[in-house]
mmCIF file of C-alpha atoms in Angstrom:
data_model
loop_
_atom_site.group_PDB
_atom_site.id
_atom_site.type_symbol
_atom_site.label_atom_id
_atom_site.label_comp_id
_atom_site.label_asym_id
_atom_site.label_seq_id
_atom_site.Cartn_x
_atom_site.Cartn_y
_atom_site.Cartn_z
ATOM 1 C CA MET A 1 86.274 92.932 96.233
ATOM 2 C CA LYS A 2 82.805 91.469 97.443
ATOM 3 C CA HIS A 3 82.287 90.048 94.040
ATOM 4 C CA PHE A 4 85.614 88.655 93.774
ATOM 5 C CA LEU A 5 85.143 86.946 97.336
ATOM 6 C CA ASN A 6 81.825 85.555 95.920
ATOM 7 C CA SER A 7 83.218 84.301 92.568
ATOM 8 C CA LYS A 8 83.912 80.578 91.766
ATOM 9 C CA TYR A 9 87.548 81.555 91.233
ATOM 10 C CA ALA A 10 87.797 82.521 94.861
ATOM 11 C CA ARG A 11 86.060 79.552 96.431
ATOM 12 C CA ALA A 12 88.155 77.470 94.163
ATOM 13 C CA LEU A 13 91.361 79.178 95.626
ATOM 14 C CA THR A 14 90.390 78.727 99.013
ATOM 15 C CA LEU A 15 89.648 74.774 98.474
ATOM 16 C CA VAL A 16 93.103 74.602 97.339
ATOM 17 C CA LEU A 17 94.725 76.421 99.905
ATOM 18 C CA VAL A 18 92.799 74.598 102.517
ATOM 19 C CA LEU A 19 93.724 71.031 101.137
ATOM 20 C CA GLN A 20 97.227 72.133 100.679
ATOM 21 C CA ALA A 21 97.550 73.110 104.399
ATOM 22 C CA VAL A 22 96.021 69.790 105.402
ATOM 23 C CA LEU A 23 98.669 67.993 102.887
ATOM 24 C CA PHE A 24 101.357 70.262 104.716
ATOM 25 C CA TYR A 25 100.959 69.464 108.103
ATOM 26 C CA THR A 26 100.079 65.650 107.720
ATOM 27 C CA ALA A 27 103.047 65.164 105.338
ATOM 28 C CA SER A 28 105.415 67.108 107.252
ATOM 29 C CA ARG A 29 105.643 64.716 110.120
ATOM 30 C CA GLY A 30 109.552 63.519 110.537
ATOM 31 C CA GLU A 31 110.762 66.934 109.131
ATOM 32 C CA LYS A 32 114.352 67.130 107.890
ATOM 33 C CA THR A 33 115.733 70.263 109.590
ATOM 34 C CA PRO A 34 118.580 71.135 107.746
ATOM 35 C CA SER A 35 122.275 72.039 109.373
ATOM 36 C CA ALA A 36 122.695 75.850 109.113
ATOM 37 C CA MET A 37 125.779 78.158 109.849
ATOM 38 C CA PRO A 38 124.914 80.760 112.385
ATOM 39 C CA LEU A 39 124.571 84.068 110.500
ATOM 40 C CA SER A 40 127.134 86.043 112.887
ATOM 41 C CA GLY A 41 129.522 84.047 110.643
ATOM 42 C CA PHE A 42 128.243 85.849 107.288
ATOM 43 C CA PRO A 43 131.164 87.351 105.440
ATOM 44 C CA THR A 44 132.135 91.052 106.203
ATOM 45 C CA ALA A 45 133.459 91.933 102.983
ATOM 46 C CA PHE A 46 132.717 90.727 99.517
ATOM 47 C CA GLY A 47 132.394 92.142 96.006
ATOM 48 C CA GLY A 48 133.854 95.732 97.018
ATOM 49 C CA TRP A 49 131.415 96.187 99.929
ATOM 50 C CA HIS A 50 132.417 95.931 103.782
ATOM 51 C CA VAL A 51 130.704 96.020 107.076
ATOM 52 C CA VAL A 52 130.183 99.659 108.330
ATOM 53 C CA SER A 53 128.208 98.671 111.448
ATOM 54 C CA GLU A 54 126.304 95.808 113.064
ATOM 55 C CA GLY A 55 122.972 96.340 114.202
ATOM 56 C CA ILE A 56 120.910 95.288 117.170
ATOM 57 C CA ILE A 57 117.496 93.783 117.160
ATOM 58 C CA GLU A 58 115.598 94.459 120.749
ATOM 59 C CA LYS A 59 114.453 91.067 122.506
ATOM 60 C CA GLU A 60 110.509 92.537 121.662
ATOM 61 C CA GLU A 61 111.260 92.841 118.026
ATOM 62 C CA LEU A 62 112.943 89.062 118.153
ATOM 63 C CA ASP A 63 109.853 87.857 120.132
ATOM 64 C CA VAL A 64 107.425 88.931 117.224
ATOM 65 C CA LEU A 65 109.664 87.998 114.528
ATOM 66 C CA LYS A 66 110.296 84.395 115.766
ATOM 67 C CA ALA A 67 113.039 83.739 113.422
ATOM 68 C CA ASP A 68 115.944 80.999 114.276
ATOM 69 C CA ASP A 69 118.722 83.467 113.523
ATOM 70 C CA VAL A 70 119.004 86.956 112.230
ATOM 71 C CA LEU A 71 121.530 89.176 110.639
ATOM 72 C CA THR A 72 121.471 93.004 110.165
ATOM 73 C CA ARG A 73 124.247 95.071 109.174
ATOM 74 C CA VAL A 74 125.065 98.223 107.104
ATOM 75 C CA TYR A 75 127.785 97.766 104.358
ATOM 76 C CA GLY A 76 129.605 100.366 102.339
ATOM 77 C CA ASN A 77 131.686 100.713 99.526
ATOM 78 C CA GLU A 78 134.551 102.982 98.374
ATOM 79 C CA GLN A 79 132.511 105.556 96.682
ATOM 80 C CA GLY A 80 130.472 106.256 100.304
ATOM 81 C CA ALA A 81 127.420 104.391 99.323
ATOM 82 C CA GLN A 82 125.558 102.149 102.141
ATOM 83 C CA CYS A 83 123.173 99.576 102.159
ATOM 84 C CA SER A 84 121.480 97.996 105.060
ATOM 85 C CA LEU A 85 121.073 93.872 104.966
ATOM 86 C CA PHE A 86 118.871 92.008 107.036
ATOM 87 C CA ILE A 87 118.278 88.215 106.918
ATOM 88 C CA ALA A 88 116.150 86.205 108.915
ATOM 89 C CA TYR A 89 116.550 82.512 108.624
ATOM 90 C CA PHE A 90 113.539 80.211 109.852
ATOM 91 C CA LYS A 91 114.427 76.353 110.308
ATOM 92 C CA THR A 92 110.825 75.224 110.092
ATOM 93 C CA GLN A 93 107.437 76.801 109.466
ATOM 94 C CA ARG A 94 105.220 74.044 111.007
ATOM 95 C CA THR A 95 105.022 75.725 114.289
ATOM 96 C CA GLY A 96 103.873 79.288 113.509
ATOM 97 C CA GLN A 97 107.003 80.802 112.459
ATOM 98 C CA SER A 98 107.384 82.711 108.891
ATOM 99 C CA PRO A 99 108.792 85.608 107.390
ATOM 100 C CA HIS A 100 107.023 88.693 107.835
ATOM 101 C CA SER A 101 106.756 90.470 104.642
ATOM 102 C CA PRO A 102 108.464 93.967 104.668
ATOM 103 C CA LYS A 103 105.372 95.665 103.035
ATOM 104 C CA ASN A 104 103.456 94.554 106.204
ATOM 105 C CA CYS A 105 106.267 95.132 108.748
ATOM 106 C CA LEU A 106 107.650 98.600 107.867
ATOM 107 C CA PRO A 107 104.371 100.602 108.084
ATOM 108 C CA GLY A 108 104.651 99.402 111.732
ATOM 109 C CA ALA A 109 107.868 101.210 112.104
ATOM 110 C CA GLY A 110 106.576 104.321 110.377
ATOM 111 C CA TRP A 111 107.388 103.804 107.103
ATOM 112 C CA GLN A 112 104.546 104.322 104.518
ATOM 113 C CA PRO A 113 105.038 102.682 100.728
ATOM 114 C CA VAL A 114 105.130 105.456 98.264
ATOM 115 C CA GLN A 115 101.750 105.142 95.944
ATOM 116 C CA GLY A 116 102.888 103.647 92.443
ATOM 117 C CA ALA A 117 106.685 102.777 93.498
ATOM 118 C CA SER A 118 106.061 99.228 94.190
ATOM 119 C CA SER A 119 107.355 96.607 91.666
ATOM 120 C CA LYS A 120 109.262 93.340 90.687
ATOM 121 C CA ILE A 121 112.477 93.749 88.899
ATOM 122 C CA ASP A 122 114.776 91.368 87.306
ATOM 123 C CA ILE A 123 118.289 91.465 88.248
ATOM 124 C CA PRO A 124 120.846 89.285 86.313
ATOM 125 C CA VAL A 125 123.793 87.708 88.419
ATOM 126 C CA GLY A 126 126.126 85.253 86.627
ATOM 127 C CA GLY A 127 123.849 82.724 84.805
ATOM 128 C CA GLU A 128 120.836 83.456 87.040
ATOM 129 C CA THR A 129 117.861 86.155 86.636
ATOM 130 C CA LEU A 130 116.867 87.020 90.279
ATOM 131 C CA HIS A 131 113.104 88.341 90.163
ATOM 132 C CA ILE A 132 112.743 90.282 93.583
ATOM 133 C CA ASN A 133 110.648 92.701 95.041
ATOM 134 C CA HIS A 134 111.168 96.562 94.572
ATOM 135 C CA PHE A 135 109.480 99.460 96.326
ATOM 136 C CA LEU A 136 109.874 102.860 97.908
ATOM 137 C CA VAL A 137 108.942 103.966 101.429
ATOM 138 C CA SER A 138 108.880 107.223 103.017
ATOM 139 C CA ARG A 139 108.945 108.598 106.624
ATOM 140 C CA GLY A 140 108.579 112.301 106.808
ATOM 141 C CA ASN A 141 111.082 113.789 104.587
ATOM 142 C CA ASP A 142 113.415 110.271 104.259
ATOM 143 C CA ALA A 143 112.942 107.797 101.711
ATOM 144 C CA SER A 144 114.525 104.610 101.183
ATOM 145 C CA LEU A 145 114.294 102.004 98.535
ATOM 146 C CA VAL A 146 113.692 98.531 99.630
ATOM 147 C CA LEU A 147 114.604 95.213 97.838
ATOM 148 C CA TYR A 148 113.766 91.829 99.052
ATOM 149 C CA TRP A 149 112.925 88.336 98.299
ATOM 150 C CA TYR A 150 112.491 84.516 100.311
ATOM 151 C CA GLN A 151 115.523 82.640 99.715
ATOM 152 C CA SER A 152 113.773 79.202 100.017
ATOM 153 C CA GLN A 153 116.428 75.947 99.804
ATOM 154 C CA GLY A 154 118.217 77.357 96.715
ATOM 155 C CA ARG A 155 115.299 79.262 95.297
ATOM 156 C CA VAL A 156 114.494 82.917 94.649
ATOM 157 C CA ILE A 157 111.152 83.863 95.479
ATOM 158 C CA ALA A 158 109.319 87.192 95.340
ATOM 159 C CA ASP A 159 105.769 86.624 95.518
ATOM 160 C CA GLU A 160 104.243 85.739 98.913
ATOM 161 C CA PHE A 161 101.651 83.598 97.540
ATOM 162 C CA ALA A 162 104.090 81.521 95.688
ATOM 163 C CA ALA A 163 106.271 81.123 98.656
ATOM 164 C CA LYS A 164 103.226 79.452 100.378
ATOM 165 C CA PHE A 165 102.959 77.048 97.550
ATOM 166 C CA TYR A 166 106.715 76.014 97.602
ATOM 167 C CA LEU A 167 105.948 75.498 101.200
ATOM 168 C CA ILE A 168 103.530 72.798 100.535
ATOM 169 C CA GLU A 169 105.399 71.232 97.715
ATOM 170 C CA ASP A 170 108.782 71.293 99.719
ATOM 171 C CA SER A 171 107.058 69.846 102.945
ATOM 172 C CA ILE A 172 105.661 66.846 101.048
ATOM 173 C CA ARG A 173 108.589 66.228 98.662
ATOM 174 C CA LYS A 174 111.445 67.168 100.839
ATOM 175 C CA HIS A 175 109.994 66.882 104.245
ATOM 176 C CA ARG A 176 111.236 70.436 104.812
ATOM 177 C CA SER A 177 109.852 73.816 105.471
ATOM 178 C CA ASP A 178 113.160 76.253 106.182
ATOM 179 C CA THR A 179 113.127 79.680 104.724
ATOM 180 C CA SER A 180 114.772 82.951 104.800
ATOM 181 C CA LEU A 181 114.129 86.618 104.196
ATOM 182 C CA VAL A 182 116.748 88.779 102.395
ATOM 183 C CA ARG A 183 115.983 92.450 102.819
ATOM 184 C CA VAL A 184 118.137 95.139 101.225
ATOM 185 C CA VAL A 185 117.373 98.794 102.264
ATOM 186 C CA VAL A 186 118.964 101.953 100.457
ATOM 187 C CA PRO A 187 118.571 105.532 101.257
ATOM 188 C CA ALA A 188 116.700 107.346 98.426
ATOM 189 C CA PRO A 189 116.997 111.185 98.781
ATOM 190 C CA GLN A 190 114.795 113.047 96.548
ATOM 191 C CA GLY A 191 116.072 113.821 93.425
ATOM 192 C CA LEU A 192 118.718 110.711 93.779
ATOM 193 C CA GLN A 193 116.364 107.610 93.442
ATOM 194 C CA GLN A 194 117.847 106.448 90.101
ATOM 195 C CA LEU A 195 121.195 106.448 91.730
ATOM 196 C CA SER A 196 119.701 104.652 94.971
ATOM 197 C CA ASP A 197 118.273 102.068 92.263
ATOM 198 C CA ARG A 198 122.044 101.650 90.808
ATOM 199 C CA ILE A 199 123.456 101.241 94.417
ATOM 200 C CA GLY A 200 120.942 98.713 95.384
ATOM 201 C CA THR A 201 121.164 96.604 92.294
ATOM 202 C CA ASP A 202 124.942 96.659 92.625
ATOM 203 C CA PHE A 203 124.512 95.431 96.100
ATOM 204 C CA VAL A 204 122.076 92.512 95.363
ATOM 205 C CA LYS A 205 124.700 91.481 92.563
ATOM 206 C CA SER A 206 127.501 91.331 94.740
ATOM 207 C CA VAL A 207 125.612 89.912 97.967
ATOM 208 C CA TYR A 208 123.404 87.375 96.111
ATOM 209 C CA PRO A 209 126.044 84.649 95.711
ATOM 210 C CA VAL A 210 127.287 84.964 99.152
ATOM 211 C CA VAL A 211 123.621 84.434 100.479
ATOM 212 C CA LYS A 212 123.060 81.382 98.241
ATOM 213 C CA GLY A 213 126.117 79.513 99.314
ATOM 214 C CA TYR A 214 125.765 80.676 102.883
ATOM 215 C CA LEU A 215 121.979 79.338 103.299
ATOM 216 C CA PRO A 216 120.707 75.889 103.346
ATOM 217 C CA GLN A 217 120.232 74.654 99.805
#
């Protein structure tokens, strides 16, 4: 790690990020903030899935998250499968608000990533292929599959680093910095993780067209 930090590549990368940050904050003046529909109106049923329960986020968590709007629900299907859906919408990232990566916030809630079970997967939906994050977490004897991505102005972005670059580009070209985090969590009991993968994939295929049409493009 020390060798990397001292390398020409790391120094050049740091310089690029600093320059982009300067461009972001200077070019974002007169930022255009799109009108967004409240997430409370997000559909309660789609593609064979329906709301089972509405979640509650405590004020302390909201103060840390700093999102402009949030949604947390559990959806179920006729086969008894359940998926937790969380969406956090940020209308601007200019004043310090930005999505928190689940890989950083879930350990704070006691969930630990399972070593070697983190990857990115491709899910075909209609004429698109969604490239999203896929990892397994555990807490005691419980395990869950986590699928997440950043929905930014019509784009699906898996990589946090790529999201920063798009933030700069959109701020300069469109005078916008709005974005959303979309996270799906599926229970993954031991021995049934392949089934959890199928359930999560089916849910993402069903919910993505709704998310795409609901969030600002």
